[in-house]
Structure formats: C-alpha cells, structure tokens
CSV table of C-alpha atoms in Angstrom, one decimal:
chain,number,residue,atom,x,y,z
U,1,ALA,CA,11.5,13.1,3.1
U,2,GLN,CA,9.5,10.1,4.8
U,3,SER,CA,10.8,6.7,4.8
U,4,VAL,CA,9.9,3.3,6.6
U,5,ALA,CA,12.2,0.5,7.6
U,6,GLN,CA,11.1,-3.1,8.0
U,7,PRO,CA,14.1,-4.8,9.5
U,8,GLU,CA,13.0,-8.3,9.2
U,9,ASP,CA,12.4,-9.9,5.7
U,10,GLN,CA,11.0,-12.7,7.4
U,11,VAL,CA,9.6,-14.0,10.8
U,12,ASN,CA,8.5,-17.4,11.7
U,13,VAL,CA,6.6,-18.3,14.6
U,14,ALA,CA,4.5,-21.2,16.0
U,15,GLU,CA,0.7,-21.2,16.2
U,16,GLY,CA,-0.3,-19.8,19.5
U,17,ASN,CA,2.9,-17.8,20.0
U,18,PRO,CA,3.0,-14.1,20.2
U,19,LEU,CA,4.0,-12.5,16.9
U,20,THR,CA,5.7,-9.1,16.5
U,21,VAL,CA,6.4,-7.4,13.2
U,22,LYS,CA,8.8,-4.3,13.5
U,23,CYS,CA,8.5,-1.0,11.7
U,24,THR,CA,10.7,2.1,12.3
U,25,TYR,CA,9.9,5.4,10.5
U,26,SER,CA,11.2,8.7,9.5
U,27,VAL,CA,9.5,11.9,8.9
U,28,SER,CA,10.0,15.6,9.0
U,29,GLY,CA,6.9,16.2,11.0
U,30,ASN,CA,4.2,14.3,12.7
U,31,PRO,CA,3.6,11.0,11.2
U,32,TYR,CA,0.3,9.1,10.2
U,33,LEU,CA,1.2,5.4,10.4
U,34,PHE,CA,-0.4,2.3,9.0
U,35,TRP,CA,-0.4,-1.6,8.8
U,36,TYR,CA,-1.4,-3.4,5.7
U,37,VAL,CA,-1.3,-7.2,5.0
U,38,GLN,CA,-1.2,-8.9,1.6
U,39,TYR,CA,-2.4,-12.4,1.3
U,40,PRO,CA,-0.8,-14.4,-1.9
U,41,ASN,CA,-2.2,-12.9,-5.3
U,42,ARG,CA,-4.3,-10.3,-3.6
U,43,GLY,CA,-4.3,-6.5,-3.2
U,44,LEU,CA,-3.4,-5.1,0.2
U,45,GLN,CA,-6.0,-4.9,3.2
U,46,PHE,CA,-5.9,-2.4,5.7
U,47,LEU,CA,-5.3,-3.5,9.4
U,48,LEU,CA,-5.0,-0.4,11.5
U,49,LYS,CA,-3.7,3.3,11.7
U,50,TYR,CA,-2.5,5.6,14.1
U,51,ILE,CA,-3.6,9.2,13.8
U,52,THR,CA,-3.2,10.8,17.3
U,53,GLY,CA,-4.2,9.8,20.8
U,54,ASP,CA,-3.4,6.4,22.6
U,55,ASN,CA,-0.2,4.9,21.7
U,56,LEU,CA,-1.6,1.6,21.5
U,57,VAL,CA,-4.2,1.2,18.4
U,58,LYS,CA,-6.2,-1.8,17.8
U,59,GLY,CA,-7.1,-3.3,14.2
U,60,SER,CA,-8.6,-6.2,12.4
U,61,TYR,CA,-8.1,-9.8,13.3
U,62,GLY,CA,-6.7,-9.3,16.6
U,63,PHE,CA,-3.9,-7.2,15.6
U,64,GLU,CA,-2.5,-4.3,17.6
U,65,ALA,CA,0.3,-1.8,17.2
U,66,GLU,CA,2.1,0.5,19.5
U,67,PHE,CA,3.3,4.1,18.7
U,68,ASN,CA,6.6,4.7,20.3
U,69,LYS,CA,7.9,8.5,19.5
U,70,SER,CA,11.0,8.5,21.0
U,71,GLN,CA,11.9,5.3,19.1
U,72,THR,CA,10.2,6.3,15.9
U,73,SER,CA,8.7,2.8,16.0
U,74,PHE,CA,5.2,1.3,15.2
U,75,HIS,CA,5.6,-2.3,15.7
U,76,LEU,CA,2.7,-4.8,14.8
U,77,LYS,CA,1.7,-7.3,17.6
U,78,LYS,CA,-0.6,-10.2,18.0
U,79,PRO,CA,-0.8,-12.1,21.2
U,80,SER,CA,-1.5,-15.5,19.7
U,81,ALA,CA,-0.7,-16.1,15.9
U,82,LEU,CA,-2.6,-18.6,13.8
U,83,VAL,CA,-1.7,-20.2,10.6
U,84,SER,CA,-4.2,-17.9,8.8
U,85,ASP,CA,-1.9,-15.1,9.6
U,86,SER,CA,0.8,-16.3,7.3
U,87,ALA,CA,0.9,-13.3,4.9
U,88,LEU,CA,3.2,-10.4,3.7
U,89,TYR,CA,2.6,-7.1,6.1
U,90,PHE,CA,3.6,-3.9,5.2
U,91,CYS,CA,3.9,-0.9,7.4
U,92,ALA,CA,3.5,2.5,5.6
U,93,VAL,CA,4.0,6.4,6.9
U,94,ARG,CA,2.7,9.6,5.7
U,95,ASP,CA,3.8,13.1,7.0
U,96,MET,CA,0.8,15.1,8.4
U,97,SER,CA,2.5,18.1,6.3
U,98,ASP,CA,2.4,16.0,2.9
U,99,ASP,CA,-1.3,15.2,2.4
U,100,TYR,CA,-1.3,12.6,-0.1
U,101,LYS,CA,1.8,10.6,-0.3
U,102,LEU,CA,2.2,7.2,1.6
U,103,SER,CA,5.3,5.8,1.8
U,104,PHE,CA,5.8,1.7,2.4
U,105,GLY,CA,8.3,-0.4,3.9
U,106,ALA,CA,9.6,-3.4,1.9
U,107,GLY,CA,7.5,-5.8,3.8
U,108,THR,CA,7.9,-8.5,6.3
U,109,THR,CA,6.8,-12.3,5.2
U,110,VAL,CA,5.2,-14.0,8.2
U,111,THR,CA,5.1,-17.7,8.3
U,112,VAL,CA,3.0,-19.3,11.1
U,113,ARG,CA,3.6,-23.0,11.5
U,114,ALA,CA,1.0,-25.3,13.1
V,1,ASN,CA,-20.2,-2.8,-4.1
V,2,ALA,CA,-17.3,-4.1,-6.3
V,3,GLY,CA,-14.8,-1.8,-4.7
V,4,VAL,CA,-11.5,-1.5,-7.0
V,5,THR,CA,-11.3,-3.2,-10.0
V,6,GLN,CA,-8.5,-3.6,-12.1
V,7,THR,CA,-8.1,-4.9,-16.0
V,8,PRO,CA,-6.3,-6.8,-17.3
V,9,LYS,CA,-5.2,-9.4,-14.4
V,10,PHE,CA,-2.0,-10.2,-16.5
V,11,GLN,CA,-0.4,-8.5,-19.7
V,12,VAL,CA,2.6,-9.7,-21.5
V,13,LEU,CA,4.1,-6.8,-23.4
V,14,LYS,CA,7.2,-6.3,-25.9
V,15,THR,CA,9.6,-3.5,-25.3
V,16,GLY,CA,8.5,-0.4,-27.2
V,17,GLN,CA,4.8,-1.4,-26.8
V,18,SER,CA,2.0,0.9,-25.4
V,19,MET,CA,-0.9,-0.1,-23.1
V,20,THR,CA,-3.3,1.3,-20.6
V,21,LEU,CA,-4.2,-0.5,-17.4
V,22,GLN,CA,-7.6,0.2,-16.2
V,23,CYS,CA,-8.7,1.1,-12.6
V,24,ALA,CA,-12.5,1.7,-11.3
V,25,GLN,CA,-13.9,2.4,-8.1
V,26,ASP,CA,-17.6,2.4,-7.1
V,27,MET,CA,-17.2,4.0,-3.6
V,28,ASN,CA,-17.0,7.6,-4.8
V,29,HIS,CA,-13.7,8.3,-3.4
V,30,GLU,CA,-12.1,11.5,-4.5
V,31,TYR,CA,-8.4,10.2,-4.0
V,32,MET,CA,-7.1,7.2,-6.4
V,33,SER,CA,-3.7,6.3,-7.0
V,34,TRP,CA,-1.2,3.9,-8.7
V,35,TYR,CA,1.7,1.9,-7.2
V,36,ARG,CA,3.9,-0.6,-8.5
V,37,GLN,CA,5.4,-3.5,-6.0
V,38,ASP,CA,8.5,-5.0,-6.7
V,39,PRO,CA,10.4,-7.8,-4.5
V,40,GLY,CA,12.2,-6.3,-1.7
V,41,MET,CA,11.2,-2.8,-2.4
V,42,GLY,CA,7.6,-2.6,-1.2
V,43,LEU,CA,5.0,-0.6,-2.8
V,44,ARG,CA,6.1,2.7,-4.7
V,45,LEU,CA,3.7,5.5,-5.6
V,46,ILE,CA,3.8,6.1,-9.3
V,47,HIS,CA,0.9,9.1,-9.6
V,48,TYR,CA,-2.1,10.0,-7.6
V,49,SER,CA,-5.3,12.0,-8.1
V,50,VAL,CA,-7.2,14.0,-5.6
V,51,GLY,CA,-10.4,14.4,-7.9
V,52,ALA,CA,-11.5,14.7,-11.6
V,53,GLY,CA,-9.1,16.7,-13.6
V,54,ILE,CA,-6.2,16.7,-11.0
V,55,THR,CA,-3.0,14.4,-11.1
V,56,ASP,CA,0.3,14.7,-9.7
V,57,GLN,CA,3.4,12.7,-9.6
V,58,GLY,CA,4.5,10.2,-7.2
V,59,GLU,CA,7.8,8.6,-6.2
V,60,VAL,CA,8.5,7.0,-9.5
V,61,PRO,CA,6.5,8.8,-12.5
V,62,ASN,CA,8.7,8.3,-15.5
V,63,GLY,CA,7.4,6.3,-18.2
V,64,TYR,CA,4.0,6.4,-17.0
V,65,ASN,CA,1.0,8.9,-17.8
V,66,VAL,CA,-2.3,9.0,-16.0
V,67,SER,CA,-5.8,11.2,-16.4
V,68,ARG,CA,-8.7,11.3,-14.4
V,69,SER,CA,-11.7,12.5,-16.5
V,70,THR,CA,-14.3,10.8,-14.2
V,71,THR,CA,-14.4,10.3,-10.2
V,72,GLU,CA,-14.5,6.5,-11.0
V,73,ASP,CA,-11.9,5.8,-13.3
V,74,PHE,CA,-7.9,6.4,-12.8
V,75,PRO,CA,-6.3,4.7,-15.9
V,76,LEU,CA,-2.5,4.2,-16.1
V,77,ARG,CA,-0.8,4.4,-19.5
V,78,LEU,CA,2.7,2.9,-20.3
V,79,LEU,CA,4.0,5.0,-23.2
V,80,SER,CA,6.8,2.7,-24.5
V,81,ALA,CA,7.3,-0.3,-22.3
V,82,ALA,CA,10.7,-1.2,-21.0
V,83,PRO,CA,12.0,-4.4,-19.1
V,84,SER,CA,12.3,-2.2,-15.9
V,85,GLN,CA,8.5,-1.8,-16.0
V,86,THR,CA,7.9,-5.3,-15.3
V,87,SER,CA,6.2,-5.3,-12.0
V,88,VAL,CA,2.6,-5.6,-10.3
V,89,TYR,CA,0.6,-2.8,-10.2
V,90,PHE,CA,-2.0,-1.9,-7.9
V,91,CYS,CA,-4.7,0.7,-8.0
V,92,ALA,CA,-5.9,2.2,-4.6
V,93,SER,CA,-8.7,4.6,-3.6
V,94,SER,CA,-9.7,6.3,-0.5
V,95,SER,CA,-12.1,9.1,0.8
V,96,ILE,CA,-10.3,12.3,1.3
V,97,GLY,CA,-12.9,13.7,4.1
V,98,GLN,CA,-11.5,10.8,6.3
V,99,GLY,CA,-8.2,12.0,5.8
V,100,VAL,CA,-7.1,9.6,3.0
V,101,TYR,CA,-6.1,7.3,5.9
V,102,GLU,CA,-7.6,3.8,4.8
V,103,GLN,CA,-6.9,3.1,1.2
V,104,TYR,CA,-8.7,0.4,-0.8
V,105,PHE,CA,-6.4,-1.6,-3.0
V,106,GLY,CA,-7.5,-3.6,-6.4
V,107,PRO,CA,-6.3,-7.1,-7.1
V,108,GLY,CA,-3.5,-6.0,-9.1
V,109,THR,CA,-2.2,-6.4,-12.6
V,110,ARG,CA,0.9,-8.3,-13.2
V,111,LEU,CA,2.9,-7.0,-16.2
V,112,THR,CA,6.0,-8.5,-17.9
V,113,VAL,CA,8.0,-6.7,-20.5
V,114,THR,CA,10.1,-8.9,-22.5
C-alpha cells in the first residue's frame, strides 16, 4: 500500500521569505511523486512531478521540489514566497507498479503574510 | 476547451435519497476519476475508469456507483445518501498515453446530506 504524510497542517511565512512544505511517502516500489495546489473554492491544479532523473524538479509559479530517496521525502520549495501563494497544498504519490491509483496527503495550508 | 466540468456545484440531499453527480471532459482523456475531499483527510479515490466501458474501485467505493458509456462522461451515483457522504466531490481526468501523471480537476460539487 502507498501513503503520503504531510506533517504540518499549516505553514506561515512572510512575503519574500523562503517557503518549504514537507512531504514524506511510503510505497513498495519506485514512486511517482506530485504536488498540487488548491485555491479557495477551486479544484486542484498540478504544480510539478517527479518521475525519474534529476532529483530537483521545477514546476509552475516558481516552485520546485527535491526528491530524496533515502529519506523518502519530496519537499516543495519556493525561494521567495508571494502573498498569492497562500493556498492549500497537496502531495501525492503513485507506486510505479500500481498504474492508476494516486494517494494524496492531508494537505498543508500555506499563509503568506504581507 | 472547457476542461473538466461538474454539475451541480452545490446539492443538499435528505438521508436515503439518490442522485447523480455529473462529470464531463473535452480533452479526449482516457482516464477519469472521482475523489472526495474531507477536512484533514486529503483526497480519497472513490472510483476510476481507464476508458469507455471500464471502471474500477478506488479507496472508498462503498455507497457509490459509476459507469463510463462515453469517453467524455463519467457520472457518479449515490444510491442511498447518508450523512457520512457529506463532502466535496472532485472529478479528474488525464491522458493515459502520458502515464496518468498530470490530472486535470473539475471545480467540485459540495454535497450536504441531512
């Protein structure tokens, strides 16, 4: 079985400061990893993915994430946060051997204060 | 392109009533799925489909039925609504040819069962 943990319910940062949202995962095989963002009263939007290759992946809106196999982590980062980054962020994982089932974490609410 | 559309946006049901949540996509995606979003639990997969005539169960399928008669449509039926089905429901689609990596989400249906 696969699972995702987002250890922080909320992350608060000041605008211009670095933003990190943590994610750890568990799969029996090799993982496909994803980050999605949800703005209020909207559906989820895809940010980035790790499939294979370079451990540092870049995505939309200046976000990036680092895959760390030994720590089974896939933390989302942004060097300089904007107020408009305030949203709910979800990490998700799919086991390469399980074609179609995506497991989501509980989500982390990010608040960026001006 | 409208992307993924869902109707209705809001619905209130009484316990025991049945209803169908509609989902349609115009991107010719083979893969479609239904999730429910509950506070603190992230998104949980209810049912999914990899093409017309093919459906399978996700993590929380009990109390829900699906069918896929066309590529475009993937309705979710609640057979006999229960208060535990109060949730926000999201439909999503993806191209299997791209490995079901990036899912496109609809705007959601907020369902309340009294």
